Every structure is written in C-alpha cells, then in structure tokens.
CSV table of C-alpha atoms in Angstrom, one decimal:
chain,number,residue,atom,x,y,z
A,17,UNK,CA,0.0,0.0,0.0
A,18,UNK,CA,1.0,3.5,-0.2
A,19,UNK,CA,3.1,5.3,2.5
A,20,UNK,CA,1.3,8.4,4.1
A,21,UNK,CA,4.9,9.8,5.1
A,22,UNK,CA,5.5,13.7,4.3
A,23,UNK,CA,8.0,14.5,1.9
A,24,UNK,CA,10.5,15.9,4.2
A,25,UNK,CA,10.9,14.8,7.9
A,26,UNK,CA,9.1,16.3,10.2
A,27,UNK,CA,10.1,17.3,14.2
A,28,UNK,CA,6.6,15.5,16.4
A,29,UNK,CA,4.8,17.7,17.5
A,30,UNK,CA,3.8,17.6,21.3
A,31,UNK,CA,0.0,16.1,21.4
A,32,UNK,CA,-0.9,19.0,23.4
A,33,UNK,CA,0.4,21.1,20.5
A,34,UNK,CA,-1.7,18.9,18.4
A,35,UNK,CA,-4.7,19.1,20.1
A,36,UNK,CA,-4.7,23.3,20.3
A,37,UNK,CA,-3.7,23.3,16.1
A,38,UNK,CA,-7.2,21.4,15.3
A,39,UNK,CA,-9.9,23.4,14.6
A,40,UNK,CA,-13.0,23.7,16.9
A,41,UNK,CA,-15.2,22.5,14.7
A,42,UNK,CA,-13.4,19.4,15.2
A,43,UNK,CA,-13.6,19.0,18.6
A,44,UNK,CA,-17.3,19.6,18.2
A,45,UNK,CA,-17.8,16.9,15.5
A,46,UNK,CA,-16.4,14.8,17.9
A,47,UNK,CA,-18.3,15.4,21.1
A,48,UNK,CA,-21.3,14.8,18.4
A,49,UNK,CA,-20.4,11.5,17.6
A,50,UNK,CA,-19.7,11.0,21.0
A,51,UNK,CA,-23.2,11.8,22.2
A,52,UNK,CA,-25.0,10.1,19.4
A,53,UNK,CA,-22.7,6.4,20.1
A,54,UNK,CA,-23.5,6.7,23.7
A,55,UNK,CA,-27.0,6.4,22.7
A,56,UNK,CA,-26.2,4.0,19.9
A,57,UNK,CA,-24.0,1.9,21.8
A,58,UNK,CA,-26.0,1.7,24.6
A,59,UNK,CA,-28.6,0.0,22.5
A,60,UNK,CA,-26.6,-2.1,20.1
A,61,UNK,CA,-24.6,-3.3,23.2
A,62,UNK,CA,-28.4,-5.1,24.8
A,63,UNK,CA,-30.1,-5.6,21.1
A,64,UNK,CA,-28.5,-8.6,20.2
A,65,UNK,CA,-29.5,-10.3,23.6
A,66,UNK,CA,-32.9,-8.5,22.9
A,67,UNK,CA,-33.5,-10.2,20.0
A,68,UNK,CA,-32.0,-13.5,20.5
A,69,UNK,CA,-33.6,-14.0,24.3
A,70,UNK,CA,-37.0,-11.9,24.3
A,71,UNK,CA,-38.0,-12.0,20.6
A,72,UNK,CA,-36.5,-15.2,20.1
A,73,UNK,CA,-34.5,-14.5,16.7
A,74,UNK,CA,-32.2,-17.1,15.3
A,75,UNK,CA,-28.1,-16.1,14.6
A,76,UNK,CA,-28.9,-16.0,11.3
A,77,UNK,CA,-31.7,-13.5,11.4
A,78,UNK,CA,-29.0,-12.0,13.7
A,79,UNK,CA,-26.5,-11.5,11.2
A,80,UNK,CA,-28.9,-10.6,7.8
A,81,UNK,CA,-30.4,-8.1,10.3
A,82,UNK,CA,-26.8,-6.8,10.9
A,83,UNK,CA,-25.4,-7.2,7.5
A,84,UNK,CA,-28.6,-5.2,5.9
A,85,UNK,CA,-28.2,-2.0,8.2
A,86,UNK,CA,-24.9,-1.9,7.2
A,87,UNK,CA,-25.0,-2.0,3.4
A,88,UNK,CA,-27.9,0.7,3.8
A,89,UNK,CA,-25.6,2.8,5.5
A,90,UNK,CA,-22.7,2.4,3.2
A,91,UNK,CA,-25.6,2.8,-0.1
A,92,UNK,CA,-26.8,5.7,1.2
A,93,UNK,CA,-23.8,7.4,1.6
A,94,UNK,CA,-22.6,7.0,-1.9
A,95,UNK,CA,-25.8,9.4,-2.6
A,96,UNK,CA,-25.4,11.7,0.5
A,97,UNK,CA,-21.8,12.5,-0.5
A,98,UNK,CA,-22.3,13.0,-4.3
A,99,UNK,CA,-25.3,15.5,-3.0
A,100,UNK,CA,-23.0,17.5,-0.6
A,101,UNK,CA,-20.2,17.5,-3.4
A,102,UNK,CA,-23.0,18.5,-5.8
A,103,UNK,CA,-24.7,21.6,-3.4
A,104,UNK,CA,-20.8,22.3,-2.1
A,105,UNK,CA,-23.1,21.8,1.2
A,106,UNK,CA,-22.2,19.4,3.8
A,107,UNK,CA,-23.8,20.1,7.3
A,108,UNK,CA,-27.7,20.3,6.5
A,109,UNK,CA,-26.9,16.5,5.6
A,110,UNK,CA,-25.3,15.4,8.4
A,111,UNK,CA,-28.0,17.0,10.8
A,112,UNK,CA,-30.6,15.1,8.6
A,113,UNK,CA,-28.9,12.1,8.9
A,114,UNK,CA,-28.6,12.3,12.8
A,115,UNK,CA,-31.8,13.6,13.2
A,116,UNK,CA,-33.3,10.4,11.5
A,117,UNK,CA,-31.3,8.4,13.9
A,118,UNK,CA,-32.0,10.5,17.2
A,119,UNK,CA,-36.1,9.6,15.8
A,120,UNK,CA,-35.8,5.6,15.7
A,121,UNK,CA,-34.4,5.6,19.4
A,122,UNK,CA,-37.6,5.7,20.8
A,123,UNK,CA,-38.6,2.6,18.4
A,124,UNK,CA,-36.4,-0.1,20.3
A,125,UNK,CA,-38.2,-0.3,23.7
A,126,UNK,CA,-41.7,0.2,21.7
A,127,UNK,CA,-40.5,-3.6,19.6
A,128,UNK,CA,-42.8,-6.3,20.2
A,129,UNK,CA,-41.7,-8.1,17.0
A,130,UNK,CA,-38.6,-8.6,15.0
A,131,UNK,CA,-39.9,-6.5,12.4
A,132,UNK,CA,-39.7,-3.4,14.3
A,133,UNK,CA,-36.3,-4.0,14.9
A,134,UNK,CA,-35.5,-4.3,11.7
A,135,UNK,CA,-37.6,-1.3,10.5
A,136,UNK,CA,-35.8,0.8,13.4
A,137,UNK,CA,-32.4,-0.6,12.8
A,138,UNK,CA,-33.0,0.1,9.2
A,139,UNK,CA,-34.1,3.8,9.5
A,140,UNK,CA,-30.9,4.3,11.7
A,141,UNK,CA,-28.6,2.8,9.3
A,142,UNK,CA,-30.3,5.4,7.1
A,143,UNK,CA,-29.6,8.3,8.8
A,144,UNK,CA,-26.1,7.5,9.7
A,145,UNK,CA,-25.5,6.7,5.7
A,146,UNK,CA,-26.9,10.3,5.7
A,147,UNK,CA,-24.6,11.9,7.5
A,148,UNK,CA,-21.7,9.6,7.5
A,149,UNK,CA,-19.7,10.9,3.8
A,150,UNK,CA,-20.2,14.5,4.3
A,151,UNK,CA,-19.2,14.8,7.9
A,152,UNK,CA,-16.5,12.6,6.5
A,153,UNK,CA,-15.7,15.3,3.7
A,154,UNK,CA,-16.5,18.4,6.1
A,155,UNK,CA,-13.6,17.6,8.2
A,156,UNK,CA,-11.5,17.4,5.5
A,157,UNK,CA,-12.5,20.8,4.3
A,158,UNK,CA,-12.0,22.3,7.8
A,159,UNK,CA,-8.7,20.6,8.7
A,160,UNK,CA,-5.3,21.9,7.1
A,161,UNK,CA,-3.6,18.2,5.0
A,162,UNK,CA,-1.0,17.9,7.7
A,163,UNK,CA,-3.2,17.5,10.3
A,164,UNK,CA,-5.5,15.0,9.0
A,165,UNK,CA,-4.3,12.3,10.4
A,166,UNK,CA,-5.2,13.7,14.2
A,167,UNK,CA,-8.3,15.1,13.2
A,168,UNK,CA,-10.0,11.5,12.1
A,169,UNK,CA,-7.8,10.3,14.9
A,170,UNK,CA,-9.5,12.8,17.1
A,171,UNK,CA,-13.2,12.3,16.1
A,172,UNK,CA,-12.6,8.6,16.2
A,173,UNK,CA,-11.2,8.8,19.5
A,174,UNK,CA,-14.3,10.8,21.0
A,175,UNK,CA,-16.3,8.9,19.1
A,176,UNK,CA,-15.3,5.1,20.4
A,177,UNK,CA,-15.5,7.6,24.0
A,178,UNK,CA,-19.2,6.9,23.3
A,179,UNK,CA,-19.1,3.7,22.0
A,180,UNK,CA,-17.4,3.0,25.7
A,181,UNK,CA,-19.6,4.9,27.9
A,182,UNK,CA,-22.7,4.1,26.1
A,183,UNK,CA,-22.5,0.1,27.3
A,184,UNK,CA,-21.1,1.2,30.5
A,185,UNK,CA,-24.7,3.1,31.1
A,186,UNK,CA,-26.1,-0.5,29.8
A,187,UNK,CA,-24.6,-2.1,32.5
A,188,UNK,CA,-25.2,0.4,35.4
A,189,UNK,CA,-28.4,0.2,34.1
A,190,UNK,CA,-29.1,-3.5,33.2
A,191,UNK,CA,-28.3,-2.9,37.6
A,192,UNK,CA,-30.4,-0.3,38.1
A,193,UNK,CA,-33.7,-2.0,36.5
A,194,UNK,CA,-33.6,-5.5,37.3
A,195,UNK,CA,-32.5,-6.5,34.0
A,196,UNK,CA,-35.7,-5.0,32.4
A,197,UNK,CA,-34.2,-4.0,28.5
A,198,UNK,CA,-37.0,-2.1,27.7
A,199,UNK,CA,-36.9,0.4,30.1
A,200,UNK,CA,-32.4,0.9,30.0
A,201,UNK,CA,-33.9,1.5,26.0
A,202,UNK,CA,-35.5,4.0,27.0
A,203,UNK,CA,-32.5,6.1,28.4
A,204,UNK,CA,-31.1,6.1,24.7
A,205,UNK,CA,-33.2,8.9,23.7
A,206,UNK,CA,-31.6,11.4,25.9
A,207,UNK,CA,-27.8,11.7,24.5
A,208,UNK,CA,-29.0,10.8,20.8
A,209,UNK,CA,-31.0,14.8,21.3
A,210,UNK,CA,-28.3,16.2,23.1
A,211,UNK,CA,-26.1,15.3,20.1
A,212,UNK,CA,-28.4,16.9,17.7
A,213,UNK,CA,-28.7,19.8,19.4
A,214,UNK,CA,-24.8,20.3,19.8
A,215,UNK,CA,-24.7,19.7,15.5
A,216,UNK,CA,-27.0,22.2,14.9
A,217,UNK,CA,-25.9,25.4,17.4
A,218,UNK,CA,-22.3,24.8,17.7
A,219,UNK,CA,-20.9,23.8,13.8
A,220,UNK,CA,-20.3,26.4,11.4
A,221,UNK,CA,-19.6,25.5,7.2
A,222,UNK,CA,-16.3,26.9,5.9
A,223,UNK,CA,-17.1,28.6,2.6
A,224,UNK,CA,-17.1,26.5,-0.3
A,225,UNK,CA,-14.0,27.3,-3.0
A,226,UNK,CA,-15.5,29.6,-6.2
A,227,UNK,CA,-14.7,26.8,-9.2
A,228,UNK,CA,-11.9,27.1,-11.1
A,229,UNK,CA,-11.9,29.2,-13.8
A,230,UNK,CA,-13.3,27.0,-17.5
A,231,UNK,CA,-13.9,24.3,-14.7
A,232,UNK,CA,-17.1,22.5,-14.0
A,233,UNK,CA,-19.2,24.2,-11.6
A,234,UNK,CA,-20.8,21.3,-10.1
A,235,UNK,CA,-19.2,17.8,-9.8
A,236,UNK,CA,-21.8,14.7,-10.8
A,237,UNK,CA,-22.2,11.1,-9.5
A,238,UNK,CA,-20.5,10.2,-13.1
A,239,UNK,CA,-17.7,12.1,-11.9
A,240,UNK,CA,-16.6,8.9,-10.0
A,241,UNK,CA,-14.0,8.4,-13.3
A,242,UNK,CA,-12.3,11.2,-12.4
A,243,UNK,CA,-10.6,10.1,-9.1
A,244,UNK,CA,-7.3,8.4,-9.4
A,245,UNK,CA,-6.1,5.1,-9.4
A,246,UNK,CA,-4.6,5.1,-5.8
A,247,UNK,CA,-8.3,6.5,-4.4
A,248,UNK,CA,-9.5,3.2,-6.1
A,249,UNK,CA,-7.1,0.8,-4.4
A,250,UNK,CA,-8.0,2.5,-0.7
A,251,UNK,CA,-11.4,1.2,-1.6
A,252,UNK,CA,-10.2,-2.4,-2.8
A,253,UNK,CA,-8.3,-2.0,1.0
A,254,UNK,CA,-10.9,-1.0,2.7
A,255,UNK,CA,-13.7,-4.0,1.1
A,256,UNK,CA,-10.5,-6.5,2.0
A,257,UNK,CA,-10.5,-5.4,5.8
A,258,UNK,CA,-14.1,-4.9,6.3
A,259,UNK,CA,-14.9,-8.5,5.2
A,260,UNK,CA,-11.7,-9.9,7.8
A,261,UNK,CA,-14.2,-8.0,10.3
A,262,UNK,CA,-18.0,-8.9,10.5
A,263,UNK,CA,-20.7,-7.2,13.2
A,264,UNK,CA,-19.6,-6.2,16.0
A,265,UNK,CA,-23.1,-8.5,17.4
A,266,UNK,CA,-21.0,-11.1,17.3
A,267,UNK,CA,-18.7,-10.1,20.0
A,268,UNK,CA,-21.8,-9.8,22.3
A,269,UNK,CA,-23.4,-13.3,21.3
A,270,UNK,CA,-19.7,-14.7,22.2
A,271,UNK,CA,-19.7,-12.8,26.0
A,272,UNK,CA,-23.0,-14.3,26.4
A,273,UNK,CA,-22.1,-17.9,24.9
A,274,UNK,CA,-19.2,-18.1,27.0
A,275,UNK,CA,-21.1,-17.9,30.4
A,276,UNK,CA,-21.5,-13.9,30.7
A,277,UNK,CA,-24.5,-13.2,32.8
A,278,UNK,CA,-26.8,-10.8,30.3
A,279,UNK,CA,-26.8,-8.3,32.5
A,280,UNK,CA,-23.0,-8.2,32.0
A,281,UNK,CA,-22.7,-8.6,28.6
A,282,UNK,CA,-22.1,-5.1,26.8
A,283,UNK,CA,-19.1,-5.7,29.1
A,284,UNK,CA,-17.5,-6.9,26.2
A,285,UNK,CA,-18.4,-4.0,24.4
A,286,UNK,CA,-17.1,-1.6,26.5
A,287,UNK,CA,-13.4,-3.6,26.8
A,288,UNK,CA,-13.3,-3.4,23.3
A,289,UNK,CA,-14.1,0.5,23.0
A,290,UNK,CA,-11.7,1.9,25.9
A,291,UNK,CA,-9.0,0.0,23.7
A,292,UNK,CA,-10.2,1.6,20.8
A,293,UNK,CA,-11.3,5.2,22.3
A,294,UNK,CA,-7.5,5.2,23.7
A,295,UNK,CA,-5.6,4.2,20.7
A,296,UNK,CA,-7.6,6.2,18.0
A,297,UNK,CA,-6.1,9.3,18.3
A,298,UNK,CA,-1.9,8.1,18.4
A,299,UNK,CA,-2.5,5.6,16.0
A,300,UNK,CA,-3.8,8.8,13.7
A,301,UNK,CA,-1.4,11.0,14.7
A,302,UNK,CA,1.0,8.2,13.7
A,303,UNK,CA,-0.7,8.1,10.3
A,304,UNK,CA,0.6,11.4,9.6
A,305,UNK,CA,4.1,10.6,10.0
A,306,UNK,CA,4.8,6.5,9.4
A,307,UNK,CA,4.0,4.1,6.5
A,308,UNK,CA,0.9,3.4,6.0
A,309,UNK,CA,1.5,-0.1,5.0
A,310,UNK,CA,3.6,-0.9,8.5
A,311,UNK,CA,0.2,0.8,10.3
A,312,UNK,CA,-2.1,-1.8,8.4
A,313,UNK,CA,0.1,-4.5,8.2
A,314,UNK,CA,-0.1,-4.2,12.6
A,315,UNK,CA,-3.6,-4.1,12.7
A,316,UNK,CA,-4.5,-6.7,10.7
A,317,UNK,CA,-1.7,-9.0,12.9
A,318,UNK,CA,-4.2,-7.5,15.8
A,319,UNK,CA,-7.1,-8.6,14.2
A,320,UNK,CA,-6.0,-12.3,13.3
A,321,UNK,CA,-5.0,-12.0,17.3
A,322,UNK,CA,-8.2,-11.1,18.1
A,323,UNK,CA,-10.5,-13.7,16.1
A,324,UNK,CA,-7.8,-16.9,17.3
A,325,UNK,CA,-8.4,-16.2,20.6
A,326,UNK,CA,-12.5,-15.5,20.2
A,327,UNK,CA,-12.5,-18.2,18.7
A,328,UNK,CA,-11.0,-20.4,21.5
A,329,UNK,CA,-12.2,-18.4,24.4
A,330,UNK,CA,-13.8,-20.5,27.3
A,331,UNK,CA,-14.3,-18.0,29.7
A,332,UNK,CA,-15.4,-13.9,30.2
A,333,UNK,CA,-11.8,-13.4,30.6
A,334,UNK,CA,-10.5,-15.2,27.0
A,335,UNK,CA,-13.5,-13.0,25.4
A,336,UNK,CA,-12.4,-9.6,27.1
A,337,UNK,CA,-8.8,-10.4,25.8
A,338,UNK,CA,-9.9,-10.9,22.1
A,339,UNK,CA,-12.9,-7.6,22.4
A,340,UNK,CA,-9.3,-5.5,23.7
A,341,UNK,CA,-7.2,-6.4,20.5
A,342,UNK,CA,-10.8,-6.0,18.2
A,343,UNK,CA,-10.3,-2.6,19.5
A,344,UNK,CA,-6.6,-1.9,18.7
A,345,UNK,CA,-6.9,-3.4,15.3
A,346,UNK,CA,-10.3,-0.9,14.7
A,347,UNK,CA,-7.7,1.9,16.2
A,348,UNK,CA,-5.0,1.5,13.9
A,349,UNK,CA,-6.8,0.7,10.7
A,350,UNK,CA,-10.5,2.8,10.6
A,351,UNK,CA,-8.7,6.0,11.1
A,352,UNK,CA,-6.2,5.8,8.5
A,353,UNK,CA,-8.4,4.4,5.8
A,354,UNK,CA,-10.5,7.7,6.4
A,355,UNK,CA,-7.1,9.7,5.8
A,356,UNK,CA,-6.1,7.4,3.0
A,357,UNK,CA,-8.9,8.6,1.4
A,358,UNK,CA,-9.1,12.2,1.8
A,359,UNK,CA,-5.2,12.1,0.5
A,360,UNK,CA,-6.0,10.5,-2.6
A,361,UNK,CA,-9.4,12.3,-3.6
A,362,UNK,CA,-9.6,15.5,-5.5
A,363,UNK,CA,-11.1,18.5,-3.2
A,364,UNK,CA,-14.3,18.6,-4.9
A,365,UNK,CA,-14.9,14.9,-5.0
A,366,UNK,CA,-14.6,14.2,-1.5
A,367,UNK,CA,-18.2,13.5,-0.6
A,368,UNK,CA,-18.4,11.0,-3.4
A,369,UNK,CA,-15.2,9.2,-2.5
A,370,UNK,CA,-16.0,8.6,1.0
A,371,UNK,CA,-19.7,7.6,-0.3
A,372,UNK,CA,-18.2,4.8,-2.8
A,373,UNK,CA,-15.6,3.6,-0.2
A,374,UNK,CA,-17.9,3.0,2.7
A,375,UNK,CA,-20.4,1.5,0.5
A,376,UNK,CA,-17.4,-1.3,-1.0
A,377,UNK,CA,-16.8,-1.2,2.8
A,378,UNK,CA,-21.3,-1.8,3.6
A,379,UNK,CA,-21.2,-4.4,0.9
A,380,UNK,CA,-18.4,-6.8,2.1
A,381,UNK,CA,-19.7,-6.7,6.1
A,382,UNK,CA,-23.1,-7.5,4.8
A,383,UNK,CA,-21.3,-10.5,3.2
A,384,UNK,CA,-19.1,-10.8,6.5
A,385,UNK,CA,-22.0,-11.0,8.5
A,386,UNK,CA,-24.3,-13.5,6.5
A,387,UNK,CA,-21.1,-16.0,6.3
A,388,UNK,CA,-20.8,-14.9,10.4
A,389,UNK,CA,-23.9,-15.7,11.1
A,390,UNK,CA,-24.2,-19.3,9.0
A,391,UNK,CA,-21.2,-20.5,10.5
A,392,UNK,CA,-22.4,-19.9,14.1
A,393,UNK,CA,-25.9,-21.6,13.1
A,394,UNK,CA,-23.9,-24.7,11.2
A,395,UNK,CA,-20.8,-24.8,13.3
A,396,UNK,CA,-20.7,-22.8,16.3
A,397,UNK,CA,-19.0,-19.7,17.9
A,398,UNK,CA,-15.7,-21.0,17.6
A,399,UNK,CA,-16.0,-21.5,13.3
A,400,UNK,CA,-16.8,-17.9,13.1
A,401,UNK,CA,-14.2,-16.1,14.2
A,402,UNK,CA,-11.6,-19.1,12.5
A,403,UNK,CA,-13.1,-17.7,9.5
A,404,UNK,CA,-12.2,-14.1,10.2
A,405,UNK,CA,-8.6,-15.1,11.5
A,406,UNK,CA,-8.2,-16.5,7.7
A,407,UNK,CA,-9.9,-13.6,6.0
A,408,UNK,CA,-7.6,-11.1,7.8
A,409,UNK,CA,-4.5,-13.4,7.6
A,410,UNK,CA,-5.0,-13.9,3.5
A,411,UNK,CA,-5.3,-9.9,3.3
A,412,UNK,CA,-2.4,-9.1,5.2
A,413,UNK,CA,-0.6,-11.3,3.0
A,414,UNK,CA,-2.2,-9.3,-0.1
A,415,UNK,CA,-0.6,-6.2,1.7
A,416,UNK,CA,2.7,-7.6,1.8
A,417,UNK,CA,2.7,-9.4,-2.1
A,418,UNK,CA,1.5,-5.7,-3.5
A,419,UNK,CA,4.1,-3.3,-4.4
A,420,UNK,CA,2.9,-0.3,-5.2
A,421,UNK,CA,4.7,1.1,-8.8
A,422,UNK,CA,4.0,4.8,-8.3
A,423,UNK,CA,3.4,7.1,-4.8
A,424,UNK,CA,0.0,9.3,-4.4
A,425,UNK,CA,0.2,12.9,-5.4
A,426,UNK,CA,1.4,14.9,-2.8
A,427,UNK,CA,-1.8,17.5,-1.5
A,428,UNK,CA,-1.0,21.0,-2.2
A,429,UNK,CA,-1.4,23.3,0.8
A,430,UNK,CA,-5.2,23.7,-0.1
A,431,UNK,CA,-6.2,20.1,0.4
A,432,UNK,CA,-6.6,19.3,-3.2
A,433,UNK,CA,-4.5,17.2,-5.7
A,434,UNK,CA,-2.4,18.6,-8.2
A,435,UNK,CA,-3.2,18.3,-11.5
A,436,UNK,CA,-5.1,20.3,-15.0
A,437,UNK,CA,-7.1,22.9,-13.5
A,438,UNK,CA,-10.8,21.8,-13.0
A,439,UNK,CA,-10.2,18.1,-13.8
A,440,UNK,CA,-8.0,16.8,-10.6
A,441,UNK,CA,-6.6,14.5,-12.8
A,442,UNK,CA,-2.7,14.6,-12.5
A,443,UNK,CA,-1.3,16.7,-14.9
C-alpha cells in the first residue's frame, strides 16, 4: 500500500500542540459523535441479547439483520456525499442524517416483534449513511492536509469515547432496573438529542472554494471516473479489511455464549471501545508521520490475534482479551483508511469518494455478517471467528505481495491534488 509519510521529515509535534492546532469544529464533531454512540451503543450493546432472548431471533436473522443495516448505511452514503459534493453543502446532511437516527431511538423499547427492529435498525442505518460521507468530507474541508491524520484520529477517539460509555450506562443500568431491557432503552433517547442539538448550534460550514476558472461548476455522480487510481485501491483496501471484520453483534453473542450473565454482557463492548477510544487518536497521529502499509500490516496482525483467541475463548476473561485487540486493530486501521482517502481524492470529489468507499466497505460486512452468522448456526462460535482469522490473515498477505509502482500525489497546501485545473486528474 501506499506510504502516508510527508516528503520531508518532520520534528513530532507535542500532542498537546496537536490538540490546540485542530480546529474547533473538530472538537465539536467529535463530542457529536460521542453523544449520538453513547446512545447508539447503549442499545446495540443489549439488542442482540434483545432479539436473541425476548423476541426469540435465530443467529442467522441476527447477522442478515446486521449485514442489511450496514449496506444501507454504506448505499446511502454514496448518494449523501455526491449530493453535498453537488450543493458544495455538507452540514444540512449530516444533521438530517442524525436527526433520522435521534427519531428511531424511541422505536427499540416500543419492539414487540422482530420487524420493528429491523424497521428501526434500518431507518438508523439510514440516517447514519446520511450523514456519515459528508461529515467525512467536512472535516476534510475544515482541517489543514497535515493534520488530517489527528483530526480522524481525534473524532474517532471521541467517538469510540461513546461507543465505551454508552455500554457502561447499559450495564449500570441493566443494575439499576432488574434487568428489564425495555426500560435501559429507553435512556437512549436522551444523548441521541443532546447530540443533535450540539450539531445544529455549535458547527459552522467553511465557505465553499469559487470553481476554477473553464472548470465544472458542479461535480456529478459520473464524476466517480475522475478520481485516481490510488483513491480506487484505498477502496479495494478497505472492502478487503471490512470483510476480515463482521458485526460487532458477534462479540456480544460470544460474551454471552461463553457464560457472561446478560446483565453483563455489553461488558464486552465496553473492553473493546476503551482499547479503541485510547488508541484512536496516536495511531492517527501516527498516520501522519509513518507508513501506512507498517500501520495496516499491525492491525490486521491484531485482528488475526483477536478472532484466534475468540475463537478459542472458554471463559469472560478469554473473550475480554480478544474484544481488547478488536479494538486496537479498529484503532489502527478505521482511522487511517478515512485519511487514505481524503489524501488520494480531488477537493471537490470528497463526498463522493467517501460515499463509494464506505459503500465497497457496507457491501463486504453485509457478506461478512451472512457467512458470520451461517457458521455460528452450522458450526458454532468458535467457526466464526476461524473464518475471520483466515480472511484477515490472507489480506495481510495481499498487503505484503503488492508493491505499489507509483506514490499518491502529494496535496497541495489547499487540500486538493495537483493536476489540470478543474479536472483533478494529474497533470
């Protein structure tokens, strides 16, 4: 894979230093996504359980219900970034997108079949597709190219914050109401309009860039032929790791198949985000000065770590241990994709690059999870995660066979590739 090194060395900065360069809009994003995964989290950490124990859903409806909410996310985006590219207007799509999700909430504790979860979990995967590409984008456009890497690092790290605290709550409150899932449901609602609320008062837009002069004003879905080859392998990447990786569910049904009380379950879940909440931001800060190939190379290694010992795990503690290096592999890889792609995508066809990449990305977990979820019902816990040790072993060694024949263009200081004027094709 391409390197993301600079062309000159560059002195570390201080994290600190780091952390006062990055605009606020930023930090903002991040407290958003912060908010809106506590409330996510704190219901995909119990919904599993939910629909397994009260509505009494098989593994396979599990994983189709899993793999489908996730390939409407990643379709949708496709569309919601070649809008925002189209419009040059990114936030009024990323407030629709988590306002749809903030609505469903409510849905989750009101499910008395398997269809409304599906219908809710569906409508939520909507809204994040929504939002996902240009929030995506919009940090690009609001962070200067060398600090990328720490700005995805950043909003990650806030983010998995969430995806943490969110199944901590689960637990407290798994405690707090005698087990009673619809009512800890409930509680979701709060954080998801908090998060909403933050998007709307405290973001501003940056002013989109007047076209180039002789340039096309307005970029098209079409326009996908424009962006260069390397863009296009960060997307072959990016299917390859996503389909090492299926539903996070998974992790839950294991804490709970391996003696877990359900009360305790989103344990699991929160093990695997305070990994992931603390690595995020060094292992994007890293991004911006190391090879990128050495960064993904590591965290699929973490990843094959992770499914072997899933996969023999006879006890909480086995399953905590393989949820901790989920994490550091989702650290050291999720990040840097994002950053991949803004590096190799023209200014202007940002939206649409992140929409193509996470929907390669939807498409191979909703393959991940279907196989997931057949091998559990055929073969049992321990088939599953075997089969996502191989995946993620055979793409590391895809990583190390490929040898890239030419580097990425380097960004100017404006965040957009060189190349003819209006076309960002290289020159």
């Amino acid at each position: 894979m391409m390197s993301s090194q600079p062309g000159k060395p560059e002195s570390p900065a201080s994290a600190r230093s780091i952390y006062r360069a990055l605009p606020r809009e930023i930090w903002v994003l991040g407290f958003v996504s912060m908010f809106m995964d506590i409330s996510s989290e704190l219901v995909h950490s119990l919904l599993p359980i939910f629909m397994a124990t009260v509505l009494g859903a098989s593994m396979m409806t599990i994983g189709l219900i899993e793999g489908i909410a996730e390939a409407t996310a990643a379709i949708t985006k496709v569309f919601s970034g070649a809008i925002s590219d189209y419009f040059r207007k990114r936030k009024v799509l990323v407030v629709l997108g988590y306002g749809l999700s903030a609505m469903t909430k409510p849905v989750f504790p009101l499910a008395t079949t398997i269809g409304w979860v599906f219908g809710a979990r569906f409508a939520d995967r909507i809204g994040k597709g929504i939002r996902g590409a240009p929030r995506d984008a919009l940090i690009a456009d609001i962070t200067p190219t060398k600090l990328r890497g720490g700005a995805y690092g950043l909003r990650q790290a806030l983010d998995t914050a969430g995806a943490f605290i969110g199944p901590l709550l689960a637990v407290g409150l798994m405690l707090w109401f005698a087990n009673d899932i619809k009512a800890v449901l409930w509680v979701a609602v709060a954080p998801a309009l908090i998060a909403l609320l933050l998007l709307i008062v405290a973001v501003r837009e940056p002013e989109s860039p007047a076209p180039a002069p002789g340039g096309r004003n307005r970029p098209t879905l079409a326009d996908a032929r424009r962006l260069p080859l390397h863009y296009w392998l960060v997307v072959v990447l990016g299917a390859v790791f996503t389909l090492a990786r299926f539903s996070e569910a998974f992790l839950i049904l294991r804490a709970q198949d391996v003696g877990l009380p359900i009360g305790q379950v989103p344990i699991i879940m929160i093990v695997m985000n305070v990994v992931y909440a603390a690595s995020a931001y060094p292992a994007g800060a890293a991004a911006d000065r190391l090879s990128a190939r050495t960064l993904l190379l590591f965290g699929l290694g973490v990843l094959v770590i992770a499914d072997v010992v899933l996969a023999l795990a006879a006890s909480p503690w086995l399953a905590f241990l393989g949820a901790a290096c989920w994490g550091l592999h989702m650290a050291f890889t999720q990040g840097l994709l994002a950053k991949l792609v803004a590096d190799t995508a023209p200014a202007e066809l940002r939206g649409t690059a992140f929409g193509i990449f996470n929907l390669a990305s939807g498409g191979a977990l909703l393959l991940a999870s279907i196989i997931a979820g057949a091998l559990w019902s055929l073969f049992g816990a321990a088939a599953t995660f075997s089969a996502g040790a191989a995946f993620a072993a055979l793409a590391a060694i895809g990583l190390l066979l490929y040898r890239p024949q030419a580097r990425p263009l380097a960004p100017r200081a404006d965040g957009c590739n060189q190349g003819r004027p209006g076309t960002g094709k290289p020159g």
